Coordinates of C-alpha atoms and ligand atoms in Angstrom, one line a residue:
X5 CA 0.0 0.0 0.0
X6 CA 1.1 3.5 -0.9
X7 CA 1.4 5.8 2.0
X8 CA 2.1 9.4 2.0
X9 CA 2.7 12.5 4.1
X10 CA 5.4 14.8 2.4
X11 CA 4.5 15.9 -1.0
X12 CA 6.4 18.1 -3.8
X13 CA 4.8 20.0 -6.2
X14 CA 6.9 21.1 -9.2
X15 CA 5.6 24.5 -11.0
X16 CA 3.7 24.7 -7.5
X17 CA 3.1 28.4 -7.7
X18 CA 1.5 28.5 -11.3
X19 CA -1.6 28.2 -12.3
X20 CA -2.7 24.7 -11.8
X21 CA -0.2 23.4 -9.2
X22 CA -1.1 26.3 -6.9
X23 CA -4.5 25.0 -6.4
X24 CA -3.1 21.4 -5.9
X25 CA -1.0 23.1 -3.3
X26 CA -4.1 24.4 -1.8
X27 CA -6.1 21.3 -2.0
X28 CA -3.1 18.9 -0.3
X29 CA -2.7 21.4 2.4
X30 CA -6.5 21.1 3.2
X31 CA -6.1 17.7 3.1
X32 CA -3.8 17.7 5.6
X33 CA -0.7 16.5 3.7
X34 CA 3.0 18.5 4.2
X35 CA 3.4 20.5 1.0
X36 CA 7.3 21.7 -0.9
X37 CA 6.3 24.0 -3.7
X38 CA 9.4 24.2 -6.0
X39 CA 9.4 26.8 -8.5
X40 CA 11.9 28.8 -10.8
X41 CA 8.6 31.6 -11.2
X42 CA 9.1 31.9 -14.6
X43 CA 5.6 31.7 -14.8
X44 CA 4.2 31.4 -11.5
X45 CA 4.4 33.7 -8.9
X46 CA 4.6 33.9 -5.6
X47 CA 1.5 36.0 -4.9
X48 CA -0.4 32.8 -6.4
X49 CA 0.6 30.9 -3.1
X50 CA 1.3 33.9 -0.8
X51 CA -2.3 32.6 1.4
X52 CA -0.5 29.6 2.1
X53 CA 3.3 30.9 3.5
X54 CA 1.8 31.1 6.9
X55 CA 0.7 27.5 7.0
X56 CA 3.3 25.5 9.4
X57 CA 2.7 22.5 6.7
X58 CA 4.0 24.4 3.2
X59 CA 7.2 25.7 2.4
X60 CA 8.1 27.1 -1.0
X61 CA 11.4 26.7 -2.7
X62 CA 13.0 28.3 -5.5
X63 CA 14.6 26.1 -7.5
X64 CA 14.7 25.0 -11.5
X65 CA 13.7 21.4 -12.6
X66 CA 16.3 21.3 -14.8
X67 CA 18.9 20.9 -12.1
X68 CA 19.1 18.0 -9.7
X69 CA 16.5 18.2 -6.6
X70 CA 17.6 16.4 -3.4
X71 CA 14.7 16.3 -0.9
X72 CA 12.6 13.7 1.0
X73 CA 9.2 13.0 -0.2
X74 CA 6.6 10.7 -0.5
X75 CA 5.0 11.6 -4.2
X76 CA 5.7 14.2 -6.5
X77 CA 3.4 15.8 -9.0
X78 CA 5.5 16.9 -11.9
X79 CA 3.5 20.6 -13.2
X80 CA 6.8 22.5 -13.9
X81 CA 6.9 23.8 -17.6
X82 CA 5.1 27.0 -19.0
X83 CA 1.8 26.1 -20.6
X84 CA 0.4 28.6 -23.0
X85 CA 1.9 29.1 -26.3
X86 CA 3.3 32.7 -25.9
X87 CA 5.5 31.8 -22.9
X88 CA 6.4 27.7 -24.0
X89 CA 7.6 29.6 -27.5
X90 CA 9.4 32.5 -25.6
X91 CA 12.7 30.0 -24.8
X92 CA 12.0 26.7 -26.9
X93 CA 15.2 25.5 -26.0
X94 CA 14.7 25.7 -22.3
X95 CA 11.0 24.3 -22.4
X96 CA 12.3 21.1 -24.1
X97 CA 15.1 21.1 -21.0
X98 CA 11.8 21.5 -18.8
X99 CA 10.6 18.9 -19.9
X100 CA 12.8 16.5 -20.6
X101 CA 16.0 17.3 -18.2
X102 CA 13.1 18.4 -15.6
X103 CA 11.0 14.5 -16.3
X104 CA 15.1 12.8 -16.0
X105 CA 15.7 15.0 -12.4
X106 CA 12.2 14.6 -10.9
X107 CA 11.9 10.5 -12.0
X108 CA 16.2 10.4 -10.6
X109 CA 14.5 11.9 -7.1
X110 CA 11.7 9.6 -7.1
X111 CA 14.0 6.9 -7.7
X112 CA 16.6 8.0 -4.6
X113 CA 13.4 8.1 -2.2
X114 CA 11.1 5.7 -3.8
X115 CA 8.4 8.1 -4.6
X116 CA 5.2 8.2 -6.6
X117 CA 5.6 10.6 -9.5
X118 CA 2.6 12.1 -11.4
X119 CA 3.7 13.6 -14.8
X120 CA 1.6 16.8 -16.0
X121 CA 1.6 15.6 -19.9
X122 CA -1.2 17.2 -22.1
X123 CA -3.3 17.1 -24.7
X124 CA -0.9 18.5 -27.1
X125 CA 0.5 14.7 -27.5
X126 CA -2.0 13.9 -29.9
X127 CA -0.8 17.4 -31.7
X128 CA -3.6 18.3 -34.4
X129 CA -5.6 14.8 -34.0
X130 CA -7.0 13.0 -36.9
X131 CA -9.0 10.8 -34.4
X132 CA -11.9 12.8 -32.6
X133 CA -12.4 12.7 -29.5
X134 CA -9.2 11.6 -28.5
X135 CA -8.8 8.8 -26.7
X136 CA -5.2 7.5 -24.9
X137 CA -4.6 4.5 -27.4
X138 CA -4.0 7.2 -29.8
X139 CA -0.7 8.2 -31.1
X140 CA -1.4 11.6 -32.6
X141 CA 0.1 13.8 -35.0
X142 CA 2.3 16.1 -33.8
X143 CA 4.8 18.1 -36.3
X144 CA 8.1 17.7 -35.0
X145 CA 10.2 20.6 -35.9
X146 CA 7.2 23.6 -35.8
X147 CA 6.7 26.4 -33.0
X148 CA 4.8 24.0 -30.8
X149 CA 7.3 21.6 -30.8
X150 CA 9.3 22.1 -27.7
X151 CA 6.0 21.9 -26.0
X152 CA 5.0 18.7 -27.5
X153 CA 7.9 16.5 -28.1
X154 CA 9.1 17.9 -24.8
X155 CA 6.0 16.2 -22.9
X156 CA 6.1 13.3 -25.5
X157 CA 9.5 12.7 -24.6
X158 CA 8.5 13.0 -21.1
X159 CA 5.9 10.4 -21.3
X160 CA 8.9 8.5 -23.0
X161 CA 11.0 8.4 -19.8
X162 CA 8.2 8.1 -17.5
X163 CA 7.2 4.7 -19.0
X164 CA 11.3 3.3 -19.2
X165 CA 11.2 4.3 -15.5
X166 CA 8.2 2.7 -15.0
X167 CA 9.2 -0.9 -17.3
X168 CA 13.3 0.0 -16.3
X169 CA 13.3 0.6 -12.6
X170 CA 10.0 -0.2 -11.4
X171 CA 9.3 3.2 -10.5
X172 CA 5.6 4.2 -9.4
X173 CA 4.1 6.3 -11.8
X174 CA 1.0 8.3 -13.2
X175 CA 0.5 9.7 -16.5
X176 CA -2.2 12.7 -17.0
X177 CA -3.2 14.1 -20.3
X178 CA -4.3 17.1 -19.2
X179 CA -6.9 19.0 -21.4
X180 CA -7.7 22.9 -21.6
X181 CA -8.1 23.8 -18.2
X182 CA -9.1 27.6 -17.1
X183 CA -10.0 28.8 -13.6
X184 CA -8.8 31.8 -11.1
X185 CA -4.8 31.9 -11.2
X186 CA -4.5 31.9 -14.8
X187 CA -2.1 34.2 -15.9
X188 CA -3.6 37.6 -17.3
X189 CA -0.9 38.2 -20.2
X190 CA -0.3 34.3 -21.7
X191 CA -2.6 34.8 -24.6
X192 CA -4.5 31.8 -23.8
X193 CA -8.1 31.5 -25.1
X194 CA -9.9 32.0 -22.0
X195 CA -7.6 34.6 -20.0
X196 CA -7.2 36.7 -23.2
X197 CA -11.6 36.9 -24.4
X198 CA -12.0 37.6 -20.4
X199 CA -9.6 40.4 -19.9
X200 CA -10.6 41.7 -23.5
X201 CA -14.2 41.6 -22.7
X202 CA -14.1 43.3 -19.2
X203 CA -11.6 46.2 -21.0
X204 CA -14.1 47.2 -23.4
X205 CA -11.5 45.9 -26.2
X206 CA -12.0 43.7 -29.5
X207 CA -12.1 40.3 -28.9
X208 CA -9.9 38.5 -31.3
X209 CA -11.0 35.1 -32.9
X210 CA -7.8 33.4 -34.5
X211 CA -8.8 31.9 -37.8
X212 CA -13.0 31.6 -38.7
X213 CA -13.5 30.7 -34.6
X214 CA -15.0 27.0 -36.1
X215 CA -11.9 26.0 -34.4
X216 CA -13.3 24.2 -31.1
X217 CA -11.7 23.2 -27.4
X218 CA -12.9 21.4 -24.3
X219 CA -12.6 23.5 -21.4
X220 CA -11.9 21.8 -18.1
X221 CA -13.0 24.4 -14.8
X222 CA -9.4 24.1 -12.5
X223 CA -10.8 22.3 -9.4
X224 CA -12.4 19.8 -11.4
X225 CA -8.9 19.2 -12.9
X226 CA -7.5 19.1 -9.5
X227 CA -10.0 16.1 -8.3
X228 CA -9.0 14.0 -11.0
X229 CA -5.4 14.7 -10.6
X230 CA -5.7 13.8 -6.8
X231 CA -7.7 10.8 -7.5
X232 CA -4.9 9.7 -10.3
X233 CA -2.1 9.9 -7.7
X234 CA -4.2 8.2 -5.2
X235 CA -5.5 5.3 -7.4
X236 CA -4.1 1.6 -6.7
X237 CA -0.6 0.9 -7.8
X238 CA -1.3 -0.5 -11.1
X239 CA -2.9 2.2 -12.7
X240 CA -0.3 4.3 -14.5
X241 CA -2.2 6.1 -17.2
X242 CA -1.8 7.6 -19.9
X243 CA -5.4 9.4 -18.4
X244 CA -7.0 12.0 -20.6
X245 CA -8.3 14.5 -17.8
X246 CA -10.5 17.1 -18.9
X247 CA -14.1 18.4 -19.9
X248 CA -15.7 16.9 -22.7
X249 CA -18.1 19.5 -23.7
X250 CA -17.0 20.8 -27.0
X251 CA -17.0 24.3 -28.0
X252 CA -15.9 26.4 -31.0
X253 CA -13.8 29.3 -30.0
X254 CA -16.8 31.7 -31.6
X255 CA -19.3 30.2 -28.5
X256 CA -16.5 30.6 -26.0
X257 CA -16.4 34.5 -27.4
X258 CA -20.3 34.8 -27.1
X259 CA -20.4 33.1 -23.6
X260 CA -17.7 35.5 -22.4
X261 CA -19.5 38.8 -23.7
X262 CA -22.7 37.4 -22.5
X263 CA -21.3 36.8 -18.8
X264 CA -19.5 40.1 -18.4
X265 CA -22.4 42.4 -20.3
X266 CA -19.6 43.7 -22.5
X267 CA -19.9 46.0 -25.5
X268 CA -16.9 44.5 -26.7
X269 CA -17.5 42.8 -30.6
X270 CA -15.7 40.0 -32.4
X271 CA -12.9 40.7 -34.6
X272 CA -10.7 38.2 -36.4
X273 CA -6.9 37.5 -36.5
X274 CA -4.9 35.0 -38.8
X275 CA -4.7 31.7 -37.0
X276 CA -1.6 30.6 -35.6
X277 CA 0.7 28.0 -37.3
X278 CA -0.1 24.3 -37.0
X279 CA -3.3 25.5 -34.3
X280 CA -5.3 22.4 -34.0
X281 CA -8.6 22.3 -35.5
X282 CA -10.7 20.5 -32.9
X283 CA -10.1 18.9 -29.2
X284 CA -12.1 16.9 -27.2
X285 CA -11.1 13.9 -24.5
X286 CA -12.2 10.5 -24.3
X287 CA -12.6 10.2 -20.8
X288 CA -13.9 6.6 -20.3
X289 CA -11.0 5.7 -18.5
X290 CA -10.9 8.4 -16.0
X291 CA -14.5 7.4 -15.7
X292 CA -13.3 3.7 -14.6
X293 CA -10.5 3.7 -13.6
X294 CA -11.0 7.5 -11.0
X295 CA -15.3 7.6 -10.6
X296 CA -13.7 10.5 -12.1
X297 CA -16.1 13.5 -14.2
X298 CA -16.1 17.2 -14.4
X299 CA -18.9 18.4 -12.8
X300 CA -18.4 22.3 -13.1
X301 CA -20.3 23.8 -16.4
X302 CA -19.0 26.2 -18.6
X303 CA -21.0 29.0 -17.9
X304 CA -20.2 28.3 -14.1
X305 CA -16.5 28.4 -14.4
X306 CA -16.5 31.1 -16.3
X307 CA -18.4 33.2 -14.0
X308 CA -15.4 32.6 -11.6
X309 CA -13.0 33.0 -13.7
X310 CA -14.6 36.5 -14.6
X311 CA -14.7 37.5 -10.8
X312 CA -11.1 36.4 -10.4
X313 CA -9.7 39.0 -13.6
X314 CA -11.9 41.8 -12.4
X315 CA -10.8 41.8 -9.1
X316 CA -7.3 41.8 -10.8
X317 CA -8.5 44.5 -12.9
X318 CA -9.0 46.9 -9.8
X319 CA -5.8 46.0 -8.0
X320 CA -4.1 46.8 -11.0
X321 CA -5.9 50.0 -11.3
Ligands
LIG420 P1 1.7 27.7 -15.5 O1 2.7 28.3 -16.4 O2 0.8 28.6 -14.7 O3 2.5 26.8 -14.4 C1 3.8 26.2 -14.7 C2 4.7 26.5 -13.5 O4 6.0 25.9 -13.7 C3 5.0 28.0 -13.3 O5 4.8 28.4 -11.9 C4 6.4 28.2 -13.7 O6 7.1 29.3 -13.1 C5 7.0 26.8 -13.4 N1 8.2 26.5 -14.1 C6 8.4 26.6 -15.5 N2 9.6 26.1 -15.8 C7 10.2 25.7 -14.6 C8 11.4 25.1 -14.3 N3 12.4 24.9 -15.2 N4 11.7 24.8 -13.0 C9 10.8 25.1 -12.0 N5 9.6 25.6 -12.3 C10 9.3 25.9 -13.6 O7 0.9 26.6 -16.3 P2 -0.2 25.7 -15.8 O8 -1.4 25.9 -16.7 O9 -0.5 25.7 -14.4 O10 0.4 24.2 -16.2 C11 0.9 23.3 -15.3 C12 1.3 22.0 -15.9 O11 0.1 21.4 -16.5 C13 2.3 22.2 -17.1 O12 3.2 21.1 -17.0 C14 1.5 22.1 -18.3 O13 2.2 21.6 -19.4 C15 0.4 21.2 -17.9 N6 -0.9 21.4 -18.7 C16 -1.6 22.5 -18.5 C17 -2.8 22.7 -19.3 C18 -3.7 23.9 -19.1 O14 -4.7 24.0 -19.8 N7 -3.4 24.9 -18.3 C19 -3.1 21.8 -20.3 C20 -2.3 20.7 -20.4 C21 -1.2 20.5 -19.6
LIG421 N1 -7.5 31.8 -29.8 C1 -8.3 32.8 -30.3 N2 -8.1 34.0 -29.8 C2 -7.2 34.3 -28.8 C3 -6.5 33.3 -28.2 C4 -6.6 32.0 -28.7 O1 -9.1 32.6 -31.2 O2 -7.2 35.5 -28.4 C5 -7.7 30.4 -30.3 C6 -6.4 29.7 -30.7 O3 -6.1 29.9 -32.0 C7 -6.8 28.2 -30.5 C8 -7.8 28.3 -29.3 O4 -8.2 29.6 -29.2 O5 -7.5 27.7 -31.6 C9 -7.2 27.8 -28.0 O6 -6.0 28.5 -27.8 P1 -5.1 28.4 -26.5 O7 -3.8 29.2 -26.7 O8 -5.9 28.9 -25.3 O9 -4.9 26.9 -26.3 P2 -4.3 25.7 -27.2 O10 -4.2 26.2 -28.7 O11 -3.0 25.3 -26.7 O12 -5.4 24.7 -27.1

């Protein structure tokens, strides 16, 4: 049986692994939040310094790690495509030198190790929705590269860990996820028609807007990441975690303007190179293997999300 107490969590104060920092620390387990804050930031964890069970570290994935823990989940790596394309080079050492440091630590302390890999493995998918027995088809020397054959590669070493050493491991897809947190500047989908909308400004469809995505709300992301980590021993994954209502880009605009009562109207940009044309998870085996489902609705988390960017809006104002 798997028992643990002491748990790191790489990229710890971004988006995502700042609320499973939150959520382990409610649940009562000790919490190291390593982070080089390239994207993160402090602020995103600063509610939790006080807490006698966290303790945040500055460090970079990419070098060797030597603590004692229980299980790590792997987030560190910059997610949206503005900040992954910013230093390709070092996102493909993110991923790959940070998978070979984090799986050598888990090794040294026997650990269980949770990789955040993503729904960019199936790069622009010729099988809809995707399920994990897919391959993809991912273009391997494009501006999206680094991200995806960095977290392909990860995968890589995850599973020669796994077959190699025996190590204990868990393997997430992780789909579109949105929620407070989210940085205000990465040009995502979500963060940039929100802050758009509540400024008044055009909001800018890439492409027609046919284009669609499944958007997972954060703490339904969380659960299933929690639930993958705590699952019996056998079950490694690959897991597709996310939501799979499907939406084109256009709905996701008219949601957004409807939710914030904006005056704000649709304009259109040229669509980024080798932008997938539709995403949507299979998640039957989240379903078996975690009781695992999103249960947050669009609308829903996007009226959170909106709350969260409009109180940053008047801090920043
Ligand atoms: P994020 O950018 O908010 O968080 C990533 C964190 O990793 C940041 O705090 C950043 O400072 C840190 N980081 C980056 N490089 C590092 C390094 N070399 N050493 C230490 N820390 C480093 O992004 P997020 O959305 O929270 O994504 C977290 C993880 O989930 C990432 O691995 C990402 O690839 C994966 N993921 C996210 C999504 C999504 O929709 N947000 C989808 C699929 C996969
Ligand atoms: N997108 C858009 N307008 C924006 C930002 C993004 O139309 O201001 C589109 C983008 O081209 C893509 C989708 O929204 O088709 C999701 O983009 P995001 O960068 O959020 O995520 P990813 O492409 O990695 O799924």
């Amino acid at each position: 049986m798997h028992l643990a107490n002491r748990v790191l969590v790489t990229g710890g104060a971004g988006f995502i692994g700042s609320h499973i920092c939150d959520r382990l620390i409610d649940k009562g387990y000790e919490v190291l939040c390593v982070d080089n804050f390239f994207t993160g930031a402090r602020a995103n964890v600063a509610h939790l310094l006080d807490a006698k069970t966290f303790e945040l570290m500055r460090h970079d994935v990419t070098f060797p790690l030597f603590v004692e823990v229980d299980q790590i989940y792997n987030m560190a790596c910059p997610a949206s495509p503005i900040h992954y394309q910013f230093d390709p080079v070092q996102t493909t050492k993110t991923s790959v030198h940070g998978a070979i440091n984090m799986l050598g630590l888990a090794k040294r302390v026997k650990a269980r190790i949770l990789q955040a890999s993503t729904s960019e493995v199936y790069g622009d998918p010729s099988v809809h929705p995707q399920e994990e027995s897919y391959w993809g088809n991912v273009n391997p020397i494009g501006p999206r590269s680094c991200y995806d054959e960095g977290k392909r590669c990860a995968e890589t070493l995850f599973f020669d860990y796994h077959r190699q050493h025996n190590l204990d491991i868990k393997v997430a897809r992780i789909f579109n996820t949105y929620g407070p947190r989210m940085h205000p500047n990465d040009g995502r989908v979500v963060s940039n028609f929100i802050m758009q909308a509540l400024r008044g400004e055009d909001i800018t469809l890439y492409g027609d807007g046919e284009q669609t995505r499944s958007f997972c709300y954060v703490d339904d992301l969380v659960e299933g990441l929690i639930r993958l980590m705590e699952s019996p021993d056998g079950i490694t994954g690959p897991i597709n975690l996310g939501n799979p209502g499907e939406f084109t880009i256009k709905e996701l605009a008219e949601h957004v303007i409807d939710l914030t009562g904006s005056k704000s109207t649709m304009i259109h940009k040229p669509l980024p190179q080798d932008d997938p044309k539709q995403r949507q998870p299979d998640i039957g085996r989240a379903k078996e293997h975690l009781d695992w489902q999103p249960e947050i609705a669009l609308r829903d988390g996007l009226t959170k999300t909106i709350a969260y960017f409009d109180g940053l809006l008047k801090e920043m104002s």
